[in-house]
PDB file of C-alpha atoms and ligand atoms in Angstrom:
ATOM      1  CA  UNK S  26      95.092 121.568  91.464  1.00 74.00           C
ATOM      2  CA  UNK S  27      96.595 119.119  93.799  1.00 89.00           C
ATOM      3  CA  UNK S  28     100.428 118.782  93.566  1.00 92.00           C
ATOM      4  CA  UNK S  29     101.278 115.538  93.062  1.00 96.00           C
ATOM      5  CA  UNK S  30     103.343 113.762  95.916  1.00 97.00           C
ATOM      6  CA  UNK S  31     105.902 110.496  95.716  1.00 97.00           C
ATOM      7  CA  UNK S  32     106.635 109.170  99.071  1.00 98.00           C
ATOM      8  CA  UNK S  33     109.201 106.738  99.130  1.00 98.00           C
ATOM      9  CA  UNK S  34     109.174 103.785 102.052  1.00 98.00           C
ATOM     10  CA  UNK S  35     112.342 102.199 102.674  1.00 98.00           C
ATOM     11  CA  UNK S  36     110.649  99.453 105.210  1.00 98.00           C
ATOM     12  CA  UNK S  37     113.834  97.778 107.172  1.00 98.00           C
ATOM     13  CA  UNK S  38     116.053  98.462 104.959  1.00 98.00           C
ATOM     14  CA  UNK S  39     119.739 100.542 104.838  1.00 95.00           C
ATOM     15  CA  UNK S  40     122.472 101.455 106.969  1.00 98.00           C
ATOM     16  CA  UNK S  41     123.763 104.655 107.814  1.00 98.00           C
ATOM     17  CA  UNK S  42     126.232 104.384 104.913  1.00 98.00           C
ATOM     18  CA  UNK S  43     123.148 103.579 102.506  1.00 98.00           C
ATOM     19  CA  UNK S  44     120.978 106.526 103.905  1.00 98.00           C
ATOM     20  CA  UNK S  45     124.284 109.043 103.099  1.00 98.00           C
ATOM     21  CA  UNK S  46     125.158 107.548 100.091  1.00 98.00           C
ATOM     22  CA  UNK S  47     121.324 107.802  99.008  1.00 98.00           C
ATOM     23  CA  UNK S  48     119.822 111.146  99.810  1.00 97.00           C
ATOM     24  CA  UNK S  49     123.568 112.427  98.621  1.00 97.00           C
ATOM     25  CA  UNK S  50     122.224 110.818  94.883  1.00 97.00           C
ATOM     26  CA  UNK S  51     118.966 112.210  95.533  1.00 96.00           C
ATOM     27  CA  UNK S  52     120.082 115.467  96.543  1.00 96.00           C
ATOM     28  CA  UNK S  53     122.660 116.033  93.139  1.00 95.00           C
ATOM     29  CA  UNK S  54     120.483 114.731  90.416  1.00 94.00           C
ATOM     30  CA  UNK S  55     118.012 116.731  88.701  1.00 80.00           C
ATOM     31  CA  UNK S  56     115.314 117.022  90.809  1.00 81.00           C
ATOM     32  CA  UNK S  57     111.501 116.478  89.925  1.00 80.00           C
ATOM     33  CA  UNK S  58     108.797 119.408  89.810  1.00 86.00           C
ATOM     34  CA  UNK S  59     106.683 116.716  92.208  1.00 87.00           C
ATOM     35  CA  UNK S  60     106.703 117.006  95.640  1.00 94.00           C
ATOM     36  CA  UNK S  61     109.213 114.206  97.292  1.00 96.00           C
ATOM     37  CA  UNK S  62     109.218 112.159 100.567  1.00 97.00           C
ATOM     38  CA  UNK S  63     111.249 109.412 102.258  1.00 98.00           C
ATOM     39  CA  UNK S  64     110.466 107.223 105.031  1.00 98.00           C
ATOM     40  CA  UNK S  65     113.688 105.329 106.452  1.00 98.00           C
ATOM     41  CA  UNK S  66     113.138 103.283 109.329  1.00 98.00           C
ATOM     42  CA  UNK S  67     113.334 105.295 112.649  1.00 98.00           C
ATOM     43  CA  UNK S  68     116.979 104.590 113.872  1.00 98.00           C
ATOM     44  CA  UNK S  69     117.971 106.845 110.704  1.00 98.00           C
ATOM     45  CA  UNK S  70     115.091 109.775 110.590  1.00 98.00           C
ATOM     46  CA  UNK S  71     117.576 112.403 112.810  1.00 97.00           C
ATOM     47  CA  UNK S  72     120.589 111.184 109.730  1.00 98.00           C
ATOM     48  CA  UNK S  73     118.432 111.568 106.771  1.00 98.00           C
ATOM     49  CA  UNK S  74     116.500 114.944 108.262  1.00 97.00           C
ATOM     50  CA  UNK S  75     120.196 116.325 108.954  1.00 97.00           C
ATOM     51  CA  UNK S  76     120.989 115.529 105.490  1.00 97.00           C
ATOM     52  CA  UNK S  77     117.910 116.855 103.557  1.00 96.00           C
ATOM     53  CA  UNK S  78     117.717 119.773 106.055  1.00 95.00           C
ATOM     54  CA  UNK S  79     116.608 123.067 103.871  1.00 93.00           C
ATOM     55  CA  UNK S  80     116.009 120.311 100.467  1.00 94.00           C
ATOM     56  CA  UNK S  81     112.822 120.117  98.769  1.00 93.00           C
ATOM     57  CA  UNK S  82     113.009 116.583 100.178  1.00 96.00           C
ATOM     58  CA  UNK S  83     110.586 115.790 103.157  1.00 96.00           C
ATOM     59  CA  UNK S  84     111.289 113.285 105.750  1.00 98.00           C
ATOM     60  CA  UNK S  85     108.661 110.703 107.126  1.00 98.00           C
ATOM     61  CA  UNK S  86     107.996 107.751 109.696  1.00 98.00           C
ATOM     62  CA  UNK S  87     106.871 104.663 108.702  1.00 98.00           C
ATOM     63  CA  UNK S  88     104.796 104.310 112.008  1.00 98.00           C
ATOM     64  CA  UNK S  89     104.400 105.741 115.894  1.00 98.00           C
ATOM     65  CA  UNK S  90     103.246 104.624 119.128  1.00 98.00           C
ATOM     66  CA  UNK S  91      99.356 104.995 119.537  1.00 97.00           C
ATOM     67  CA  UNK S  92     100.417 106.255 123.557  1.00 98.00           C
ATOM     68  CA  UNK S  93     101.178 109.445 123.969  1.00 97.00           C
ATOM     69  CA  UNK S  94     104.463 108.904 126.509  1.00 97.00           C
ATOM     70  CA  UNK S  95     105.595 106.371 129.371  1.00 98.00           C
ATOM     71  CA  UNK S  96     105.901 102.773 130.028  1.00 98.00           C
ATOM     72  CA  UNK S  97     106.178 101.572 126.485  1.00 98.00           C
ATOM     73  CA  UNK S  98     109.140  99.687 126.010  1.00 98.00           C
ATOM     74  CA  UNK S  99     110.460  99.566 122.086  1.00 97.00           C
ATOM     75  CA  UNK S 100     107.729 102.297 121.139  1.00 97.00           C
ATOM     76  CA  UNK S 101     108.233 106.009 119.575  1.00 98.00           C
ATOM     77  CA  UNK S 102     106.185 108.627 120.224  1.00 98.00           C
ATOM     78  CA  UNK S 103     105.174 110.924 117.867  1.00 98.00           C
ATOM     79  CA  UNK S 104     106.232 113.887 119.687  1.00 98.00           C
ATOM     80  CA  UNK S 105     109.373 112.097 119.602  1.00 98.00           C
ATOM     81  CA  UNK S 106     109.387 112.230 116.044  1.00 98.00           C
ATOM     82  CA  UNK S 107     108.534 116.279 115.463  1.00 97.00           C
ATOM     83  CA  UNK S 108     111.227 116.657 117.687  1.00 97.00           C
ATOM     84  CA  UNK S 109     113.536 115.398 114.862  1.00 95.00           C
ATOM     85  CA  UNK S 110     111.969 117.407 112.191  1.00 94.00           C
ATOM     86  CA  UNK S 111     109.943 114.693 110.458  1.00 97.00           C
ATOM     87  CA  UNK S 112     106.863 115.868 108.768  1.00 97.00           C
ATOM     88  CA  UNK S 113     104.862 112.585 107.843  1.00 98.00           C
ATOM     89  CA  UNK S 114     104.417 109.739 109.504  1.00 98.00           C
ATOM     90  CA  UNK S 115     102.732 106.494 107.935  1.00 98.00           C
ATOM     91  CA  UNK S 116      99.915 104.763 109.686  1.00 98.00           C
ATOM     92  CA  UNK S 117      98.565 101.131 108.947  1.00 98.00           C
ATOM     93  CA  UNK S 118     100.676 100.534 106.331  1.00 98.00           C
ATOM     94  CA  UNK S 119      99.711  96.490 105.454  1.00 97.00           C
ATOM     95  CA  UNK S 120     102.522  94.852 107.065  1.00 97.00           C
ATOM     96  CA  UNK S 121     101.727  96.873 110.458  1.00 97.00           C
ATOM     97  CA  UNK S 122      98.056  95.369 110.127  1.00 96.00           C
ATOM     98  CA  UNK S 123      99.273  91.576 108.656  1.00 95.00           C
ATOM     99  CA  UNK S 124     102.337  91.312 111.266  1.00 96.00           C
ATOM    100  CA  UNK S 125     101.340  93.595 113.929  1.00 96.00           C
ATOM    101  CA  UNK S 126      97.713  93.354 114.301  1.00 97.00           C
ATOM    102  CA  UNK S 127      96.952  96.354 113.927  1.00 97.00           C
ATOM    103  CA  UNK S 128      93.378  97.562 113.888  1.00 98.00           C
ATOM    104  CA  UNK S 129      91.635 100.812 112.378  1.00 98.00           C
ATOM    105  CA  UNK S 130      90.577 101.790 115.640  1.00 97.00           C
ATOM    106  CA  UNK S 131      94.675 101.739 116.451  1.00 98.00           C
ATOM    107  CA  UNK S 132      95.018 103.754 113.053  1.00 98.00           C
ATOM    108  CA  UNK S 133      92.809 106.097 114.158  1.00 98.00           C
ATOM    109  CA  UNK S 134      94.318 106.560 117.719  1.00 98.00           C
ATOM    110  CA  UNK S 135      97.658 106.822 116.131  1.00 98.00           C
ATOM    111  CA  UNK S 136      96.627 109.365 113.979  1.00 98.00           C
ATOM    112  CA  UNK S 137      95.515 111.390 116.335  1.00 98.00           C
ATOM    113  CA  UNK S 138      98.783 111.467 118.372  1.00 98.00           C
ATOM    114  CA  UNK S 139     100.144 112.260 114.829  1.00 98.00           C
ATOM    115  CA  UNK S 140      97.938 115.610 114.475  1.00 98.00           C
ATOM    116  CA  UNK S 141      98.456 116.418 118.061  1.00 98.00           C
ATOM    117  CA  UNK S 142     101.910 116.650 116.830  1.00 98.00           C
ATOM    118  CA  UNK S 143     101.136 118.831 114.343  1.00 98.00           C
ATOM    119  CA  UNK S 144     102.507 116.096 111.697  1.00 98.00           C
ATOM    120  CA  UNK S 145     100.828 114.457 108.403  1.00 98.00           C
ATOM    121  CA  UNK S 146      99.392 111.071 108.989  1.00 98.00           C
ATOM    122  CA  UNK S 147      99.679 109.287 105.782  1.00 98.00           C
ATOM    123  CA  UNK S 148      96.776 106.480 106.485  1.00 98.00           C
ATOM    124  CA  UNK S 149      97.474 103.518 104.250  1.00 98.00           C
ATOM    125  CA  UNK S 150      94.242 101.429 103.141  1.00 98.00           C
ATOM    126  CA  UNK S 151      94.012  98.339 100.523  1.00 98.00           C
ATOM    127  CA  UNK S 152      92.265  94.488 100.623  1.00 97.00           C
ATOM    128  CA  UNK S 153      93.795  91.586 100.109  1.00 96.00           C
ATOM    129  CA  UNK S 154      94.000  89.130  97.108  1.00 95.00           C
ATOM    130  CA  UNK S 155      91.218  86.688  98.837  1.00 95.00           C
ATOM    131  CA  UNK S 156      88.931  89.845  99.560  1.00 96.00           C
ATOM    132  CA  UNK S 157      89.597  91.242  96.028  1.00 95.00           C
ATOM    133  CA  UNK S 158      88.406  88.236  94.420  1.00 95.00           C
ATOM    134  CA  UNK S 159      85.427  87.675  96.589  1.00 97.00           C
ATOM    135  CA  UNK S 160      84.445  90.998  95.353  1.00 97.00           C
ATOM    136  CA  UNK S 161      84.845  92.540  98.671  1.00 98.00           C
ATOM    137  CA  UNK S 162      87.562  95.253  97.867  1.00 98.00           C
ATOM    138  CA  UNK S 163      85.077  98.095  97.948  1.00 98.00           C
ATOM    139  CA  UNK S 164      83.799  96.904 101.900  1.00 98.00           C
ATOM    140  CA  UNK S 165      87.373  96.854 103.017  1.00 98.00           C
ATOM    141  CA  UNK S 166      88.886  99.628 101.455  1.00 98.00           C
ATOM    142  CA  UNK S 167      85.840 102.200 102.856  1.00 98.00           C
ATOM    143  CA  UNK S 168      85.676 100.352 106.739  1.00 98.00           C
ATOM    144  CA  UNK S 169      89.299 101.384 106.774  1.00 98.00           C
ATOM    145  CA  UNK S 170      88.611 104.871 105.794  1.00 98.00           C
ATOM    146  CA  UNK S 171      85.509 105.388 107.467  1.00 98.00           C
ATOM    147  CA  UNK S 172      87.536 104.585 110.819  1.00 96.00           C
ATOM    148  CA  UNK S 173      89.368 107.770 110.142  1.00 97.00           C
ATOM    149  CA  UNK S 174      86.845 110.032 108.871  1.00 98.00           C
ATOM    150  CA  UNK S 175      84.289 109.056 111.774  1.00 97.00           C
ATOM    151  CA  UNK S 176      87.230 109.936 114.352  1.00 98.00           C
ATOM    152  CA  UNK S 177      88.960 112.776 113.260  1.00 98.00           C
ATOM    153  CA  UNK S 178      87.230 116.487 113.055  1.00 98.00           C
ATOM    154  CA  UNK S 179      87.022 118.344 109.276  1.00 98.00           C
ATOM    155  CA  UNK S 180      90.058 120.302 110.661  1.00 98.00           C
ATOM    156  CA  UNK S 181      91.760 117.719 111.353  1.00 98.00           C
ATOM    157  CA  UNK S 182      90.888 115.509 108.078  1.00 98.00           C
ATOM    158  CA  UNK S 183      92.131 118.606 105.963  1.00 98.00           C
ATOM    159  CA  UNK S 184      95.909 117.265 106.591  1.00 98.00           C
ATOM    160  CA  UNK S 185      95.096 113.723 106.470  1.00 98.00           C
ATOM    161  CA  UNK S 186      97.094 111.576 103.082  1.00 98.00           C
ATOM    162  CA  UNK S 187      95.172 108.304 102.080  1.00 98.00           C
ATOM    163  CA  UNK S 188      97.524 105.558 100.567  1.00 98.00           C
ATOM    164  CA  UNK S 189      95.320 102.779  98.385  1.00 98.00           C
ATOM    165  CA  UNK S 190      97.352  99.852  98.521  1.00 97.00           C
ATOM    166  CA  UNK S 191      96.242  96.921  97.278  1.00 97.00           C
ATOM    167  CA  UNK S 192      98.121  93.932  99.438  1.00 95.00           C
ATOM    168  CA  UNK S 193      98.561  91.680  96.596  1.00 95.00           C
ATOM    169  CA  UNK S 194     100.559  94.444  94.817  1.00 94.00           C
ATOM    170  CA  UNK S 195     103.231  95.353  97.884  1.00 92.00           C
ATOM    171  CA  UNK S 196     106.126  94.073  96.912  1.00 88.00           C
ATOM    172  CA  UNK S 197     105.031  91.152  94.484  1.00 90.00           C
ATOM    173  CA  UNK S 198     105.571  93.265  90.907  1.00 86.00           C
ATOM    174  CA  UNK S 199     102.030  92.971  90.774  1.00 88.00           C
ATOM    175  CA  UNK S 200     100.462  96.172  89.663  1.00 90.00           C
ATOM    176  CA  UNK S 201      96.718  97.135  90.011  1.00 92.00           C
ATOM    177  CA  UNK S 202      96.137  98.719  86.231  1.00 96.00           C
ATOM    178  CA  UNK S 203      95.771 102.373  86.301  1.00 97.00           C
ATOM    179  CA  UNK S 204      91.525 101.750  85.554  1.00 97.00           C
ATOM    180  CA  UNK S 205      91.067  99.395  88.960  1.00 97.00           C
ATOM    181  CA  UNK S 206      93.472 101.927  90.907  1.00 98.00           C
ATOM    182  CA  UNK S 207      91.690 104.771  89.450  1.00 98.00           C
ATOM    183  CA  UNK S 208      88.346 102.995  90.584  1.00 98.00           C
ATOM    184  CA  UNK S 209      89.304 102.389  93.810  1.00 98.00           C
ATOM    185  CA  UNK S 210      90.851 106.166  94.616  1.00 98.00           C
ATOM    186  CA  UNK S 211      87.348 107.930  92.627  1.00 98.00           C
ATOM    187  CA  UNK S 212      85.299 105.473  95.446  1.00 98.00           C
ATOM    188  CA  UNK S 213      87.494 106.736  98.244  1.00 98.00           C
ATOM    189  CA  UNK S 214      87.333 110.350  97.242  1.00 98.00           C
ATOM    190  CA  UNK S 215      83.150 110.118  96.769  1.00 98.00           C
ATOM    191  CA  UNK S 216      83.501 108.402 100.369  1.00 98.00           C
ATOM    192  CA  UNK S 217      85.311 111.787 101.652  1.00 98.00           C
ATOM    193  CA  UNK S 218      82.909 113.886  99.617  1.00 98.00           C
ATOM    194  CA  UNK S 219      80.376 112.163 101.809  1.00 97.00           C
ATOM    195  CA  UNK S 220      81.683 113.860 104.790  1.00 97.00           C
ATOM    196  CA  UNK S 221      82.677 117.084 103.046  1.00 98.00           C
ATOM    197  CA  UNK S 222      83.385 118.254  99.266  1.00 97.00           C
ATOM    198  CA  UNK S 223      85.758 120.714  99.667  1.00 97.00           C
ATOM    199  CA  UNK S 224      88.149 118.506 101.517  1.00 97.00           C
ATOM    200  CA  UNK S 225      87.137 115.738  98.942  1.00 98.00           C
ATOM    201  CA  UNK S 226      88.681 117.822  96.334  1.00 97.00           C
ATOM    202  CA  UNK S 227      92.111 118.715  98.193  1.00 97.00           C
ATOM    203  CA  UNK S 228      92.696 115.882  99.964  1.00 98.00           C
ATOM    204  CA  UNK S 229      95.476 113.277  98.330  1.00 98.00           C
ATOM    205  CA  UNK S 230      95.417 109.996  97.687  1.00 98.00           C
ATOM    206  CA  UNK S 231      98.429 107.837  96.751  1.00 98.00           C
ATOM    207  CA  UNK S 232      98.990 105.052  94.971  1.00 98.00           C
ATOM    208  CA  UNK S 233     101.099 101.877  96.216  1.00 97.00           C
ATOM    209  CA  UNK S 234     102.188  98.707  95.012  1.00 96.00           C
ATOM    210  CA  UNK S 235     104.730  98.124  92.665  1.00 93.00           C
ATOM    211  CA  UNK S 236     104.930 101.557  91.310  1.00 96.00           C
ATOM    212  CA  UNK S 237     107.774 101.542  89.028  1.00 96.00           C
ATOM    213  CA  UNK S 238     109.496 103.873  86.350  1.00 97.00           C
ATOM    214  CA  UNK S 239     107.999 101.691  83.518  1.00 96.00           C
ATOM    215  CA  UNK S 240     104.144 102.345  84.891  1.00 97.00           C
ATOM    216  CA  UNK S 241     104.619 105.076  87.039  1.00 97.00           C
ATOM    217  CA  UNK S 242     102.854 107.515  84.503  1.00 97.00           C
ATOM    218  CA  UNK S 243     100.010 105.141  83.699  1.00 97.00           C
ATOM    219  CA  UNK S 244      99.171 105.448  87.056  1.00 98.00           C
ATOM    220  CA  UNK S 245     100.187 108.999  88.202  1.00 97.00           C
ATOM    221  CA  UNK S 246      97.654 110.411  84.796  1.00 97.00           C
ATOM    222  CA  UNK S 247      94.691 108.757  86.316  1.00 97.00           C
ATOM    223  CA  UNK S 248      92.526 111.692  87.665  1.00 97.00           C
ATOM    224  CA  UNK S 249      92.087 110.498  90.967  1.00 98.00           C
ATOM    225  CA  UNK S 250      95.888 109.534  91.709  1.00 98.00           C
ATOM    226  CA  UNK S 251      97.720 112.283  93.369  1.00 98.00           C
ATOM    227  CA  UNK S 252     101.340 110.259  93.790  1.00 97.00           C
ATOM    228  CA  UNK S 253     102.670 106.985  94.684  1.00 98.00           C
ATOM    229  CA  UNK S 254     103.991 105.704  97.947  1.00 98.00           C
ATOM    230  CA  UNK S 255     106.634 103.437  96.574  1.00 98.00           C
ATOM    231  CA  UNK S 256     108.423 100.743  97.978  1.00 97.00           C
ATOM    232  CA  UNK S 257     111.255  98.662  96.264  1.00 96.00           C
ATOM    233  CA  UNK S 258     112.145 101.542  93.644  1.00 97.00           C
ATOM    234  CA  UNK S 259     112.596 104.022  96.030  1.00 98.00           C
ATOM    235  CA  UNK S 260     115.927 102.292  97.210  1.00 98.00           C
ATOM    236  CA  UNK S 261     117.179 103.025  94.010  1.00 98.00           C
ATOM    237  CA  UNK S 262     117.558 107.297  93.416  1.00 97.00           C
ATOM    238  CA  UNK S 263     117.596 106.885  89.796  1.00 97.00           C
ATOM    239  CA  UNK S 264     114.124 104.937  89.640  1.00 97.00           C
ATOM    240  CA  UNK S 265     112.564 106.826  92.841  1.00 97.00           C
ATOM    241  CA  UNK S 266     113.470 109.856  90.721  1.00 97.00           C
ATOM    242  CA  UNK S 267     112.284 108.739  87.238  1.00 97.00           C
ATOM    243  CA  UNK S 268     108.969 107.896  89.331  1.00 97.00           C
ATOM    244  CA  UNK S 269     108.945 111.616  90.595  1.00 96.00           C
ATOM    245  CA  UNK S 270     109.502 112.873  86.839  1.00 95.00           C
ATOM    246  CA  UNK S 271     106.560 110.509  85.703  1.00 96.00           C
ATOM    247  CA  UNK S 272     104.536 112.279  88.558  1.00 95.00           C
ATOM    248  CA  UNK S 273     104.864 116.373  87.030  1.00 90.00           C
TER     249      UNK S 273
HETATM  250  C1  PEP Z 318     105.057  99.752 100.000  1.00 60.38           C
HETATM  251  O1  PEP Z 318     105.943  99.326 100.714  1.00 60.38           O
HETATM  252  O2  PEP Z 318     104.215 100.468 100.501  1.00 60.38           O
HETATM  253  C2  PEP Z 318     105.063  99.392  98.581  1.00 60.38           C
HETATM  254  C3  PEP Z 318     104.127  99.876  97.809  1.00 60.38           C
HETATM  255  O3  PEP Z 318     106.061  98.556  98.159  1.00 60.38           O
HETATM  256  P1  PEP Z 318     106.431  98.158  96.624  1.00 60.38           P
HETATM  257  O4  PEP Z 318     106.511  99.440  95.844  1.00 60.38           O
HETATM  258  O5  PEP Z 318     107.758  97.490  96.726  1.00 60.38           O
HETATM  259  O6  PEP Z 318     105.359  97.263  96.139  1.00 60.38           O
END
């Protein structure tokens, strides 16, 4: 039985009086039986660890350098970030690959400084609305995954978290119905089954785009859907945790 995970990404958003005044909320309401996780941009991660220090509630990075250490102005390592306690750290998320360039072979690279850290890599994949409607969702969704699961050994892939994301859903209160998520995450899994069963069966894969209270369990009962990696609600405490309640 996989325990289901809801990963909340705060993007660039907050302040140090937001983070407090967030993870405080978090912290005093009644918590879910699912597994939680926030990503607040880096200039906050030492705060919000400090904060949920000995908490059920996990910290995260919403990206890393792909160089180990050096001459990289404006970059942080990810031995940087296990320094500060963070556990997760979130790799090709679509705005990294839309305004950043970023490639899979950089996704992969990254996540390899990630398990050299001895952190989670939570490797986001998802198409576009141009390739989804030229029928191409399948292609993309698998290259992107089959950049990490050609790169990284089975040890290795046993801590890896896939994200589906569909791009047209990020942010746009678009949702991908719980039967075209569910069809995408069932492909993804029979991709990883490909390489090995047993991981196929452990490994989790999250859903994200527009997850919110009102469809969170439509989504989170789909048998392939281990959690959501939510965006906009997860600003809010009472909707990030009415999301983790949908997700027991
Ligand atoms: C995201 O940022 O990964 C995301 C899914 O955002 P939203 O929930 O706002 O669509």
């Amino acid at each position: 039985m996989r325990q289901k995970l809801v990963a909340g990404n705060w993007k660039m958003h907050g302040s140090q009086q937001m983070v407090t005044s967030l993870l405080k909320e978090l912290l005093s309401k009644q918590a879910p039986n699912a597994r939680l996780l926030v990503f607040p941009p880096y200039l906050y991660l030492s705060q919000a660890a400090e904060l949920l220090a000995g908490s059920p509630i996990g910290v995260g990075a919403q990206d890393c350098s792909q160089a180990e250490e050096g001459a990289y102005t404006g970059e942080v390592s990810a031995a940087m970030l296990a320094d500060l306690g963070v556990s997760h750290v979130l790799l090709g998320h679509s705005e990294r690959r839309q305004y950043h360039a970023e490639t899979d072979s950089q996704v992969l690279e990254k996540a390899k400084r990630v398990l050299a850290a001895n952190l989670i890599p939570v490797v986001c994949v998802g198409e576009t609305l141009a390739e989804r409607e030229a029928g191409a969702t399948a292609e993309v969704v698998l290259q992107q995954l089959t950049a990490v699961l050609e790169g990284l050994s089975l040890d290795e892939l046993k801590k890896v978290i896939v994200a589906y994301e569909p791009v047209w859903a990020i942010g746009t209160g678009l949702t991908a119905t719980p039967e075209q998520a569910q069809e995408v995450h069932a492909l993804l899994r029979s991709a990883v089954a490909k390489v090995n069963k047993e991981l196929a069966a452990t490994m989790l894969f999250l859903y994200g785009g527009s997850m919110k209270p009102d469809n969170a369990a439509s989504l989170l009962e789909m048998p392939d859907i281990d959690g959501g990696l939510i965006g906009g609600a997860s600003l809010d405490a009472d909707q990030f945790l009415a999301i983790g309640k949908a997700a027991e």
